[in-house]
XYZ file of C-alpha atoms in Angstrom:
716
model
C -0.464 0.286 0.299
C 2.963 2.009 0.757
C 4.627 1.525 -2.497
C 1.643 2.434 -4.640
C 1.118 5.638 -2.452
C 4.261 6.516 -3.142
C 4.037 5.413 -7.089
C 0.674 8.226 -6.434
C 2.480 11.260 -4.894
C 2.555 14.545 -6.978
C 6.280 16.119 -7.529
C 7.869 18.355 -10.327
C 10.517 17.289 -12.779
C 12.766 19.989 -14.987
C 14.539 18.919 -18.054
C 16.829 20.865 -20.447
C 16.097 20.787 -24.060
C 19.281 21.698 -25.650
C 19.676 23.391 -28.863
C 16.029 24.543 -29.232
C 16.409 27.668 -30.963
C 12.844 27.863 -32.890
C 10.181 29.755 -30.697
C 7.700 28.611 -32.508
C 8.345 25.205 -31.974
C 8.882 25.689 -28.439
C 5.215 26.786 -28.254
C 4.079 23.606 -30.201
C 6.433 21.575 -28.393
C 4.805 22.837 -24.663
C 1.310 22.277 -26.158
C 1.617 18.164 -27.521
C 3.384 17.928 -23.945
C 0.415 19.615 -22.225
C -2.359 16.819 -24.041
C -0.533 13.863 -22.595
C -1.939 12.198 -20.515
C -1.448 12.877 -16.867
C 0.182 16.362 -16.718
C -0.746 18.540 -14.442
C 1.651 21.919 -14.994
C 3.865 22.455 -17.946
C 5.773 24.820 -18.489
C 8.541 25.858 -20.964
C 10.782 28.221 -20.642
C 12.400 29.437 -24.235
C 14.671 32.020 -22.338
C 16.775 29.460 -20.774
C 15.585 26.167 -22.889
C 14.609 24.393 -19.815
C 10.785 22.207 -19.198
C 9.454 21.961 -15.765
C 6.561 19.108 -15.934
C 4.531 17.932 -12.897
C 2.844 14.405 -12.331
C 2.151 11.612 -10.530
C 6.229 10.287 -9.527
C 5.093 7.333 -11.534
C 4.534 8.591 -14.606
C 7.482 10.924 -14.650
C 9.786 7.596 -14.559
C 9.085 7.553 -18.279
C 8.207 10.526 -19.286
C 11.555 11.453 -20.796
C 11.599 9.234 -23.723
C 8.099 10.607 -24.680
C 9.159 14.331 -24.664
C 12.387 13.204 -26.547
C 9.811 12.131 -29.617
C 7.952 15.195 -29.702
C 10.575 17.034 -30.440
C 12.606 15.133 -32.170
C 8.848 15.284 -34.718
C 8.667 19.456 -33.779
C 12.043 20.171 -33.947
C 14.971 17.667 -34.651
C 17.697 18.543 -33.266
C 16.814 19.054 -29.637
C 17.882 16.961 -27.066
C 16.064 16.155 -23.571
C 18.260 15.941 -20.647
C 17.599 16.118 -17.288
C 18.452 19.650 -15.442
C 22.095 19.806 -14.659
C 23.503 16.723 -17.212
C 26.220 18.305 -18.905
C 25.786 20.336 -22.317
C 27.715 19.088 -25.190
C 30.319 21.746 -26.104
C 28.509 23.314 -29.274
C 25.655 24.447 -27.209
C 27.343 25.787 -23.827
C 30.403 28.244 -25.189
C 31.661 25.965 -28.419
C 34.187 27.544 -31.140
C 32.241 29.034 -34.218
C 34.278 26.827 -35.882
C 33.570 23.682 -34.203
C 29.803 25.391 -34.695
C 29.917 26.014 -38.302
C 30.779 22.231 -38.725
C 27.926 20.537 -37.587
C 26.652 22.815 -40.690
C 29.056 21.835 -43.359
C 25.989 19.762 -45.269
C 24.986 23.718 -46.000
C 28.321 24.624 -47.559
C 28.738 22.061 -49.665
C 25.109 22.994 -50.914
C 26.348 26.316 -51.814
C 29.222 24.570 -53.426
C 27.023 22.883 -55.691
C 24.583 25.614 -56.253
C 28.029 27.618 -57.088
C 28.533 25.224 -60.134
C 24.956 25.510 -61.184
C 25.158 28.947 -61.425
C 27.986 29.006 -63.536
C 26.369 26.103 -65.817
C 23.363 28.088 -66.680
C 23.624 31.836 -66.215
C 27.762 32.458 -66.453
C 28.531 30.337 -69.669
C 31.487 29.050 -69.012
C 30.395 26.000 -70.325
C 28.118 27.046 -72.895
C 28.516 23.965 -75.585
C 30.008 21.115 -73.255
C 28.201 18.099 -71.644
C 28.175 21.025 -68.315
C 25.380 22.695 -69.747
C 23.020 19.939 -69.121
C 23.849 19.474 -65.437
C 22.821 22.690 -64.323
C 19.269 21.288 -62.930
C 20.883 17.804 -61.027
C 22.851 20.684 -59.406
C 20.545 22.744 -58.016
C 18.555 19.748 -56.909
C 21.461 18.548 -55.217
C 22.336 21.566 -53.683
C 18.626 22.602 -52.593
C 18.591 19.068 -51.160
C 21.450 19.234 -48.902
C 21.351 22.802 -47.755
C 17.404 22.310 -47.179
C 17.321 18.602 -45.540
C 16.471 19.971 -42.163
C 13.731 22.516 -43.461
C 11.977 19.432 -45.329
C 13.152 16.911 -42.377
C 10.924 18.892 -40.157
C 7.788 19.914 -42.606
C 7.335 15.952 -43.827
C 7.108 15.070 -39.628
C 5.023 17.877 -38.903
C 2.980 17.234 -41.700
C 2.853 13.475 -40.321
C 1.640 14.977 -37.185
C -1.045 17.070 -38.500
C 0.551 20.673 -37.902
C 0.971 22.620 -41.276
C 1.544 25.614 -40.880
C 5.061 26.532 -39.252
C 7.837 28.229 -40.876
C 9.241 24.871 -42.346
C 5.652 24.027 -44.360
C 6.113 27.632 -45.790
C 9.987 27.510 -46.500
C 9.184 23.947 -47.946
C 5.676 25.179 -50.856
C 7.511 28.803 -51.388
C 10.980 27.217 -52.692
C 9.140 23.764 -54.299
C 7.098 26.109 -56.029
C 10.014 28.451 -57.326
C 11.475 25.272 -59.236
C 7.566 24.698 -60.378
C 7.976 27.676 -62.132
C 11.629 27.116 -63.111
C 12.767 29.878 -61.008
C 15.787 27.365 -59.753
C 18.389 29.973 -58.674
C 15.670 32.113 -56.618
C 14.739 28.746 -55.201
C 18.075 27.304 -54.026
C 19.593 31.087 -53.193
C 16.167 31.561 -50.603
C 16.757 28.223 -49.350
C 20.415 29.448 -48.478
C 19.535 32.694 -47.228
C 16.640 31.144 -44.930
C 19.207 28.602 -43.663
C 22.586 30.917 -43.262
C 20.089 33.466 -41.240
C 18.664 30.363 -39.084
C 22.460 30.108 -37.588
C 22.831 33.759 -36.859
C 19.687 33.645 -35.634
C 20.453 30.129 -33.588
C 23.907 31.853 -32.779
C 22.038 35.071 -31.699
C 20.272 33.255 -29.402
C 22.577 31.464 -27.492
C 24.791 34.254 -27.480
C 21.427 36.497 -25.504
C 20.791 32.692 -22.982
C 25.233 32.984 -22.113
C 24.091 37.177 -21.852
C 21.293 36.499 -19.368
C 23.577 32.927 -17.102
C 26.462 35.942 -16.944
C 24.429 38.434 -15.019
C 22.938 35.358 -13.372
C 26.489 34.004 -12.694
C 26.427 34.505 -8.945
C 26.751 30.364 -7.317
C 29.805 28.995 -6.600
C 31.039 26.254 -8.198
C 32.449 24.510 -5.309
C 33.000 24.632 -1.997
C 36.113 23.829 0.496
C 34.970 21.763 3.102
C 37.497 21.761 6.439
C 37.977 18.004 7.957
C 40.237 16.096 10.047
C 42.750 19.290 9.443
C 42.334 19.091 5.466
C 40.881 21.219 3.163
C 38.549 19.245 0.395
C 36.591 20.432 -2.321
C 32.919 19.341 -2.589
C 29.878 20.555 -4.480
C 27.773 22.941 -2.400
C 25.082 20.630 -2.374
C 26.918 18.399 -0.368
C 27.604 20.718 2.956
C 25.301 20.459 6.104
C 24.574 22.865 8.511
C 27.712 22.342 10.665
C 29.906 21.968 8.384
C 33.190 24.125 8.842
C 34.620 25.798 5.116
C 37.061 27.668 4.233
C 36.929 30.804 1.784
C 39.654 32.147 -0.411
C 39.937 35.627 -1.424
C 38.495 36.192 -4.459
C 36.102 33.071 -4.233
C 32.244 32.841 -4.034
C 30.735 31.632 -0.829
C 28.831 28.338 -1.566
C 26.546 28.310 1.040
C 25.339 31.127 3.931
C 26.695 30.941 7.453
C 28.609 32.947 10.257
C 31.962 33.572 10.100
C 33.612 31.758 12.646
C 37.297 33.371 12.357
C 39.054 35.883 10.241
C 38.026 39.258 8.838
C 37.683 40.417 5.319
C 35.948 42.831 2.960
C 32.838 41.326 0.808
C 31.405 41.796 -2.451
C 28.035 41.792 -2.810
C 27.547 42.901 -6.057
C 25.658 40.066 -7.451
C 23.200 39.973 -4.893
C 22.490 43.971 -4.216
C 23.871 45.927 -7.178
C 26.430 47.362 -4.532
C 29.478 48.153 -5.913
C 31.213 49.352 -2.678
C 32.596 46.459 -0.049
C 31.346 45.200 3.148
C 33.150 44.443 5.698
C 32.742 41.381 7.498
C 34.385 39.656 10.805
C 34.022 37.041 13.182
C 30.308 36.717 14.590
C 28.640 38.275 11.502
C 26.534 36.845 8.716
C 27.351 35.554 5.228
C 25.324 34.539 1.876
C 25.591 32.847 -0.781
C 27.387 34.767 -3.517
C 29.139 37.321 -1.961
C 32.459 37.693 -2.926
C 35.563 36.987 -0.073
C 38.343 40.156 -1.952
C 40.924 39.866 0.177
C 41.218 37.855 3.956
C 41.232 34.108 4.094
C 38.343 32.936 6.274
C 36.258 30.445 8.428
C 32.604 29.430 7.711
C 29.955 27.774 9.636
C 27.140 26.587 7.704
C 24.159 27.738 9.030
C 22.044 26.715 5.804
C 21.796 24.131 3.618
C 22.736 24.749 -0.271
C 18.676 24.432 -1.294
C 18.117 26.597 1.120
C 20.686 29.779 0.651
C 20.307 33.240 -0.217
C 21.351 32.386 -3.643
C 19.429 29.487 -4.834
C 16.344 31.038 -4.012
C 16.982 33.801 -6.129
C 18.536 31.699 -9.089
C 15.580 30.176 -8.488
C 12.934 32.768 -8.828
C 15.078 34.374 -11.663
C 15.112 31.159 -13.418
C 10.658 30.055 -12.977
C 10.104 34.346 -13.537
C 9.257 33.645 -17.087
C 6.773 30.921 -16.491
C 4.626 34.137 -15.395
C 3.962 35.553 -18.832
C 3.148 39.202 -18.876
C -0.044 40.034 -21.451
C 2.209 41.394 -24.467
C 3.389 37.376 -24.375
C 0.118 36.143 -23.950
C -0.843 38.332 -26.770
C 1.884 37.156 -29.324
C 1.602 33.704 -28.342
C -2.117 33.845 -29.240
C -1.714 36.362 -32.017
C 0.895 33.673 -33.689
C -1.591 30.915 -33.868
C -4.188 32.560 -35.772
C -1.713 34.847 -38.033
C 0.231 32.086 -40.267
C -3.528 30.534 -40.779
C -4.465 33.860 -42.056
C -1.596 35.014 -43.897
C -1.668 31.445 -45.835
C -5.323 31.444 -46.787
C -4.557 35.472 -48.049
C -1.566 33.881 -49.940
C -3.603 31.184 -51.667
C -6.433 33.802 -52.310
C -3.619 36.155 -54.343
C -2.325 32.597 -56.392
C -6.070 32.427 -57.484
C -8.289 34.889 -57.543
C -6.693 37.368 -59.808
C -6.056 35.176 -62.641
C -9.666 33.774 -62.212
C -11.073 37.513 -62.746
C -8.279 39.236 -64.521
C -7.144 36.644 -66.692
C -3.860 37.316 -65.861
C -1.004 34.934 -65.892
C -1.470 31.990 -62.597
C 2.647 31.795 -62.275
C 2.605 35.559 -61.838
C 0.411 35.618 -59.217
C 1.849 32.019 -58.125
C 5.061 33.480 -57.505
C 3.316 36.250 -55.191
C 1.475 33.794 -53.472
C 4.965 32.342 -52.309
C 6.776 35.643 -51.572
C 3.323 35.984 -48.992
C 3.895 32.363 -47.820
C 7.503 33.161 -46.707
C 6.837 37.033 -45.064
C 3.999 35.076 -43.236
C 6.647 33.276 -40.365
C 5.621 35.401 -36.811
C 9.515 33.860 -35.562
C 10.727 37.693 -34.878
C 8.035 38.370 -32.620
C 7.699 34.785 -30.733
C 11.447 35.091 -30.380
C 12.088 38.068 -29.387
C 9.789 38.475 -26.756
C 9.996 36.183 -23.951
C 13.605 36.866 -24.659
C 12.839 40.945 -24.335
C 10.867 39.746 -20.549
C 13.704 37.316 -19.710
C 16.407 39.998 -19.912
C 14.627 42.175 -18.384
C 14.177 40.165 -15.311
C 17.476 39.162 -15.473
C 18.969 42.732 -15.285
C 16.820 44.257 -12.032
C 18.650 41.052 -10.434
C 21.986 42.196 -11.693
C 20.606 45.797 -9.688
C 19.337 43.423 -6.740
C 15.941 43.928 -8.033
C 13.804 40.710 -7.732
C 11.534 40.020 -10.199
C 8.748 37.247 -10.122
C 7.773 37.077 -13.623
C 7.007 39.343 -16.601
C 3.354 39.979 -15.535
C 4.997 42.109 -12.499
C 7.607 43.868 -14.880
C 4.576 44.668 -17.326
C 3.207 45.614 -14.838
C 5.550 48.141 -13.115
C 4.781 50.293 -16.259
C 1.058 50.900 -15.682
C 1.426 51.809 -11.713
C -0.388 54.982 -10.994
C -0.190 55.701 -6.562
C 3.169 53.518 -4.568
C 2.073 53.433 -1.022
C 4.832 53.599 1.372
C 5.364 51.871 4.889
C 6.912 54.363 7.259
C 9.385 52.052 9.278
C 11.855 50.864 7.798
C 10.671 51.735 4.436
C 11.176 55.384 4.363
C 12.985 55.292 7.367
C 15.633 54.147 9.188
C 13.966 51.827 11.909
C 16.541 52.438 14.225
C 14.549 54.336 17.159
C 16.248 55.920 20.176
C 14.616 57.636 22.708
C 14.885 61.086 22.917
C 12.368 62.561 25.616
C 10.763 61.532 28.569
C 7.860 63.725 29.732
C 7.721 62.593 33.461
C 3.579 63.986 35.380
C 4.265 61.880 38.265
C 7.677 61.540 41.009
C 9.215 59.262 39.799
C 12.812 60.219 38.028
C 14.183 59.372 34.431
C 15.658 56.837 34.742
C 12.893 55.309 36.945
C 10.548 55.556 34.228
C 12.439 53.784 31.872
C 13.588 50.987 34.337
C 9.512 50.384 34.805
C 9.341 50.902 31.269
C 11.907 47.761 30.147
C 10.469 46.204 32.627
C 7.334 45.674 30.439
C 8.985 46.214 26.684
C 11.625 43.514 27.603
C 9.264 40.194 25.918
C 8.432 42.022 22.750
C 10.240 42.195 19.033
C 9.028 45.634 18.423
C 11.883 48.042 17.669
C 10.379 50.806 19.471
C 10.230 48.426 22.675
C 13.644 47.441 21.937
C 14.369 51.094 21.638
C 13.063 51.778 25.322
C 15.244 48.880 26.946
C 18.158 49.833 24.813
C 17.503 53.402 26.880
C 17.454 51.918 29.999
C 20.797 51.448 31.893
C 19.431 49.152 34.226
C 15.353 47.134 35.243
C 15.041 43.898 36.895
C 14.288 40.971 34.102
C 11.167 38.501 34.561
C 10.543 35.039 33.650
C 8.667 34.627 30.002
C 5.403 32.946 32.094
C 5.080 36.460 33.705
C 1.848 37.819 33.348
C 2.204 40.008 30.183
C -0.116 40.669 27.068
C 0.769 42.427 24.147
C -2.201 43.974 22.407
C -2.283 44.476 18.422
C -1.664 48.147 17.411
C -2.285 49.078 21.176
C 0.817 48.269 23.800
C 1.783 45.668 26.265
C -0.470 44.929 29.678
C 1.206 43.125 32.006
C 1.385 42.346 36.172
C 4.651 42.990 37.685
C 5.632 42.822 41.095
C 1.514 42.950 42.083
C 1.005 46.270 39.871
C -0.629 46.738 36.612
C 1.294 48.322 34.185
C 0.566 49.770 30.504
C 3.022 50.944 27.830
C 1.871 51.835 24.784
C -0.171 54.419 22.645
C -3.324 56.871 23.169
C -5.658 53.685 22.463
C -4.432 52.085 25.216
C -5.187 54.715 27.743
C -8.410 55.745 26.471
C -9.418 51.545 26.267
C -8.711 51.602 29.894
C -9.656 54.946 31.377
C -6.748 56.724 31.923
C -6.019 61.141 32.321
C -2.862 61.341 30.320
C -1.749 64.349 28.299
C -1.285 64.151 24.826
C 2.049 64.586 23.662
C 2.902 67.251 21.385
C 5.598 65.782 19.182
C 6.256 65.042 16.360
C 8.240 61.167 17.379
C 6.491 58.298 18.591
C 4.863 58.555 22.306
C 4.507 55.611 24.360
C 2.333 56.446 27.564
C 3.383 54.700 31.255
C 0.614 53.812 34.059
C 0.519 52.099 36.819
C -2.501 51.029 38.441
C -4.423 53.346 36.895
C -2.490 56.437 36.956
C -0.729 58.573 34.475
C 3.106 58.309 35.353
C 4.985 59.756 31.655
C 4.976 59.971 28.095
C 8.650 58.954 25.929
C 8.948 59.609 22.740
C 11.171 58.154 20.337
C 11.999 59.164 17.341
C 13.050 57.788 13.577
C 15.050 59.018 11.082
C 14.439 58.961 7.344
C 17.007 57.254 4.859
C 19.351 59.095 2.949
C 17.645 57.532 -0.193
C 13.869 58.598 0.658
C 13.993 61.931 -0.828
C 15.504 61.172 -3.915
C 13.136 58.035 -4.413
C 9.762 60.677 -3.947
C 11.246 62.734 -6.576
C 12.606 60.607 -8.668
C 8.946 58.440 -8.687
C 6.942 61.709 -9.223
C 9.530 62.733 -12.502
C 8.584 59.382 -13.762
C 4.682 59.864 -13.969
C 3.304 58.501 -10.228
C 0.881 60.770 -9.248
C 0.158 59.735 -5.756
C 2.464 58.891 -3.783
C 0.955 57.972 0.132
C 2.665 56.679 3.138
C 0.545 54.270 5.887
C 1.990 53.892 9.904
C 0.782 52.622 12.778
C 2.402 55.966 13.993
C 0.822 59.141 15.391
C -0.795 61.786 13.014
C 2.248 64.630 14.187
C 5.252 61.932 13.258
C 3.335 61.159 10.007
C 2.580 64.502 8.714
C 6.463 65.951 9.609
C 7.572 62.616 7.356
C 4.760 63.397 4.314
C 6.001 67.158 4.226
C 9.823 66.203 4.422
C 9.593 63.950 1.670
C 6.591 65.457 -0.749
C 4.469 62.893 -0.529
C 0.359 63.202 -1.605
C -1.135 62.040 1.543
C -0.765 60.086 4.860
C -3.074 57.795 6.756
C -1.693 57.829 10.323
C -2.813 55.263 13.830
C -3.937 52.202 11.464
C -4.231 48.971 13.018
C -2.647 46.300 10.603
C -6.487 45.315 9.293
C -6.881 48.785 9.360
C -3.882 49.091 6.423
C -5.141 46.765 4.328
C -8.663 48.294 4.569
C -6.914 51.508 3.343
C -5.516 49.903 0.695
C -8.565 48.127 -0.460
C -9.275 51.577 -0.498
C -7.504 53.414 -2.500
C -7.552 50.843 -4.841
C -10.782 51.901 -5.854
C -9.632 55.030 -7.162
C -6.481 54.189 -8.946
C -5.149 52.254 -12.193
C -2.694 49.891 -10.435
C -1.367 50.233 -7.198
C 1.994 48.748 -5.654
C 2.555 49.130 -1.547
C 5.909 48.783 -0.438
C 6.887 47.567 3.169
C 8.983 45.364 4.871
C 7.823 41.806 3.830
C 7.089 40.470 6.684
C 4.850 42.528 9.203
C 3.251 43.723 6.118
C 2.389 40.630 4.528
C -0.887 41.087 4.198
C -1.130 44.226 2.749
C 1.779 43.309 0.247
C -1.090 40.557 -1.324
C -3.623 42.400 -1.419
C -1.812 45.445 -3.475
C -2.019 44.907 -7.059
C 1.823 45.115 -6.738
C 3.186 43.943 -3.308
C 6.782 45.439 -3.254
C 9.481 44.260 0.182
C 12.109 46.086 1.354
C 15.382 44.335 2.284
C 15.231 41.005 1.007
C 18.507 40.030 1.653
C 18.449 37.023 3.749
C 15.166 37.397 4.172
C 12.846 34.356 3.764
C 9.865 36.052 4.252
C 10.130 38.976 2.274
C 10.674 36.791 -0.620
C 7.864 34.989 -0.096
C 5.764 37.671 0.635
C 6.124 39.613 -2.666
C 5.939 40.140 -6.271
C 8.812 42.471 -6.723
C 12.173 41.736 -3.897
C 14.375 44.705 -3.119
C 17.657 43.358 -2.056
C 19.105 46.604 -0.171
C 16.913 48.811 2.764
C 16.753 51.222 -0.393
C 13.619 52.418 -1.539
C 15.895 54.576 -4.736
C 15.830 51.237 -6.287
C 12.383 51.288 -6.976
C 13.238 54.151 -9.599
C 15.406 51.941 -10.631
C 12.906 48.975 -11.102
C 10.528 50.988 -13.138
C 13.252 52.405 -15.051
C 14.728 48.980 -16.615
C 10.582 47.703 -16.712
C 10.177 50.569 -19.525
C 13.396 49.918 -21.166
C 12.510 46.350 -20.969
C 8.756 47.730 -22.310
C 10.014 50.127 -25.440
C 12.668 47.311 -26.073
C 9.584 44.539 -26.301
C 7.159 46.838 -28.561
C 10.203 48.303 -30.409
C 10.256 44.341 -31.911
C 6.420 44.046 -32.652
C 6.719 47.541 -34.307
C 9.085 47.119 -36.827
C 8.063 43.067 -37.396
C 5.192 43.772 -37.929
C 5.629 46.985 -40.392
C 8.103 45.262 -42.288
C 6.077 42.021 -42.145
C 3.457 44.330 -43.749
C 5.453 46.276 -46.826
C 6.828 43.429 -47.811
C 3.146 41.778 -48.372
C 1.628 44.983 -49.638
C 4.559 45.265 -52.131
C 4.093 41.514 -53.607
C 0.919 42.273 -54.148
C 2.146 45.265 -56.580
C 4.961 42.240 -57.671
C 7.899 45.043 -56.122
C 9.284 42.641 -53.969
C 11.420 39.640 -54.150
C 11.475 36.248 -52.650
C 14.628 38.005 -51.362
C 12.759 40.296 -49.549
C 11.007 38.155 -48.137
C 13.097 35.718 -46.570
C 14.754 39.442 -44.856
C 11.338 40.016 -43.392
C 11.115 36.351 -41.083
C 14.869 35.665 -40.461
C 16.201 38.718 -41.151
C 14.100 40.945 -38.798
C 14.076 37.971 -36.238
C 17.523 38.340 -35.820
C 17.897 42.115 -35.692
C 14.879 41.457 -32.895
C 17.277 39.503 -31.013
C 20.524 42.193 -31.704
C 17.728 44.490 -30.197
C 17.444 42.306 -26.909
C 20.825 41.564 -26.690
C 21.254 45.806 -25.904
C 19.349 45.085 -22.819
C 21.288 42.521 -21.232
C 24.651 44.751 -21.899
C 23.198 47.992 -20.088
C 25.267 49.811 -17.046
C 23.832 52.234 -16.334
C 20.039 52.747 -15.434
């Protein structure tokens, strides 16, 4: 029974589709796999050539062979491998010479094509037996050059998949043979294949560029065992192991320095160029680079739970959450090609039927239509464009969990900030003690510290730090933390209250309201008001520049939510130039306020710390968590994670989103415009088959090169 239960257990498996360079084919492969029996989830990421499937374990045991069969039918040459298997040299950085050697049939076919041209058009062999060899040379050249296209077209037709680029190229070139345009038939196939080679190479280069952006994981770890250093895989480390990290090496897993001191480069995680000093007792994260001295680190998290692993998984999985533009183009491509094929058939038949024009003339123009119709330029460049934008954001310390969230950043008109720890440092200090009893300042702080010692709230911690000495109580003391109000505790037979105005009013305590922009904590004992303690926070250095930068980018409404008092909130809002602020809010009231603001907003983002603000982050259109470095809660809670505590990174995120959107739409407009122009010109006999191939392969190549520009961006 147990074995049967294990077999029926649902699980996921990832594969790499090595050699997958046709984006249109990727869509078809994904569709066919979805139709397989027992598939719970199928996600094919063209940008990284990875496939994730979910099904019962018994089903996944034999799935690889079926995946290979589907890939062979749709794009021969694709190899399905378990993720992590070594890739062959061609697709993981082989030399151009080796790459071209694999495509030698194209060069041999080109030699036959040159001979055929010599025989038939250059009159080099006029009047000799070689003159009659022109047609066989054309046919030989055609089959050598176009064999991959011919094979794919035949296999796809057998599977009922007619309207793809392979079928269109075969029909167009065989049609050219039919009207005795032999040189053009071979030349068009040659141009198409050469263009495909360049496109394939460009796609692989763009993938490598994306991979380089994410090259943040260490390839090995130096395990200290029996006073020896052993080089091991990071995945084999266990919590408690000691590892040595030498100068210039990446830290393989999260840990704590137990000996040594050094400077760490954190740019791969945070986008910050300044090194960070670290010494014994400091926490270090995987992906950081040790710059100058040997350190010994105790492993605190296994590799699968480490920061670098989580970041890589987030970025790699981001493409599964497609942006609306990607979804539209995928649907558009499915209807676009059949529509153009039907139009081409009408172009070939109707004019000769109604005007008596030569059929061969209009048939040739219809062939041009067929070649133009392939949507590769759109389908290949758009997912690469969004993934490039996500990779660039990650390079700058911004994790975007999907293309849909990257596109949503462009639609924001309202951004709501939490105050503490987001716009301010969250480093509270007692700045004022107003006493309304016979107690001294020290006595007030000691009493408040006794009450606050069990709380993890930053304000409570600041009071504990300010008290020079106070009695430690056990956790079993009569202690109650009242959400959004404060603390109620019975200590030494005294009922102590420490909290905000709401707590005083709820307990019918007469108190004097503090007139200060800081946060006031009111203290009462046995129903008597004793004092108010003022705790102040400081603005972050880049909060002002972040707000002004967002306004320049066109964000119409910048608001702040806080549980703090009206005076403190008003002071912060005024100094930053925020449009609105809402103070003295309980956690549930923050959610209600966001829901209210959503009604009047096109798209609203909430920026918080990702832990205390998880409900608000989830309720907003776009949740942005700050300070996610090493914080599992922040990474889980939000759609966008800023790896540092800098609000100015929101400006960078918006700029990257705008840059990505501009690039994607440049590719869409360029592809559709050139295709439409060639189609129109072909109807009037003003476009050749050469122009048609350029409108297909050439435009796709231009689109991929355009994508690579965003990957090379250094400054945002």
